């Protein structure tokens, strides 16, 4: 066996390990729980816990933790040791079924968006057996859901799991109409992770990177990404060492890291894993992000996961490749017989309806302070949601709507339910990179999510919106069979496509014309987080989530509050960091340089005569003008920032940040940056883009 084969998954309590450590009957019972979502009984849990503990101890674990995702989106853990003192000189290692199934962390410090009063701060964590337990730093980590005392979801995972259930039920209804029985239905996800690596030395010299994860200042580097030499280019030796260690660590954890390469921007890289069920894929992505940050530090590097660490060059996204797996088969794989053909078109139509109908909610899931700087940039989709189907599929959809014949490139005539669908492999879908939601052969790729995001909300909305479309189809078509079903089905497809085809756009999503065209089509364009978040708290949103028991109204409200609060807090931190850097670093540096220039002018003019040091005077004036503007803007920022801070209402506060504070921040940045390029190097207080992005 190769080294990789040997180490792969060694730190995971996966099927193979379970089979090895669990009695046969228990293993089978647990598989039913995992695959079919059957509830877990305590007897079963006791046996599983015991085996899990034995395995973990053999691997050197001393503690366990319920590993969960509070609404902040990052993972949380509290370590409990296995030890159980027998007397004052001995311990035994113990881990009960009860401790496996349920934990009770002190929840009072996690964001709850008003859902849980602090006097009843108890929260519960409950094991999610659909994502495997694993060992990290000698701690057995048990992926769990996190709920309040009353069972309301206080985390990202619970609603996602509920949405998985919703989509499963609706897929089963729809497939039943096609005479198919579906047992295991689960959405699948492959999350491509983009990130930046910079040297720790530079990082430490920049307060903005340390506190905000992104630069708040910096003139564009002399060389950016225009030579396109970084994309897929040879990987720097230090970065290569980092990637190798990362791969090893991830493989041990059973994360199927598949591809790694340099991205377009200097210092930017990407890691793509093999897809898996959405729930496990998100856990794995969070683990990947954690390992990236940690392992970077072993190599004198810092991993920047935020969406737009540097202006003027590309930002980082997290492409959400999504599909639905039914008994191991991909439901979005176009088939090659008439029934599969029709079924595929139904699925496609349902997705088109879901994305159009719930475009605002989907947009909302990608709204964060960091992603606001990325969306609509030259490298990322705009804030308008649209779908790209590719030429071939687009012609199919048009033909269906017009009721005309379809001729594929190979001249195969397609008549719904009669003939054969062309093979939409990836070469046929010409992969419009500017589209936020693109069909890529047998899955959809949602490109709006930002690199720092937890993808749970995205997929929770996607699943629920899709469940809604499938439910509509089933409601409309149930009770019909044979020819009647065929006819009604075709009609349903045609009408639904006609009603929602405005969401399909195959052109350049980055162009100005698209913005205008989208407006004409009535598509929404929610430009920033402050404008995007309210979509969550509309009647339409409440109705969708409650219909499929994914979130009740209180749970929706709490998510909105937490998102709003996070945005406002981030803005507050960025404002404070900006002011601090201007007052303590940039202005003193600029003023020192001005003083030095003044002295030079005096001494030069003593020799050459009054008014003769023209170049120096010109530069001196530029510096003075810049400094004056910076003073003025910093004062203005201070004033507006405090005004925003004093607003009680979270939404109004966010609106003020977005509309009034950010433009001042941009203006202030502009002036500091324009001083950067004329101030003598030795005065400049921190590393510039040229230095940070082109380290050895
Ligand atoms: P790109 O060119 O965007 O990097 P890839 O073809 O490499 O695209 O695939 C990107 C991601 O899509 C990978 O993580 C891959 O595992 C995932 N993927 C492939 N098929 C599916 C599927 N059926 N469901 C979900 N994700 C999938
Ligand atoms: Mg991609």
XYZ file of C-alpha atoms in Angstrom, residues 66 71 175 195 223 238 302 313 327-328 349 353-354 356 391 409 420 497-498 512 530 534-535 556 562 585 589 600:
28
model
C -18.845 17.973 20.738
C -24.378 31.040 14.425
C -39.548 10.196 -8.379
C -7.239 31.626 -0.098
C 2.588 44.362 -11.125
C 7.474 27.462 0.753
C -0.286 33.383 7.205
C -6.495 42.172 -7.517
C -29.136 5.918 -4.099
C -25.635 6.782 -5.197
C -37.115 23.238 -14.352
C -37.995 27.993 -10.571
C -36.268 27.724 -7.184
C -35.786 32.643 -9.693
C -25.556 26.782 -25.255
C -25.226 19.970 -32.708
C -32.585 11.226 -26.377
C -40.047 27.643 -17.659
C -42.012 30.474 -19.226
C -22.830 47.204 -17.307
C -27.433 45.934 4.478
C -33.927 41.939 4.921
C -34.893 39.239 2.388
C -35.429 32.990 11.138
C -27.038 37.589 14.216
C 0.935 55.334 11.598
C 4.791 59.208 8.742
C 15.562 70.157 2.613
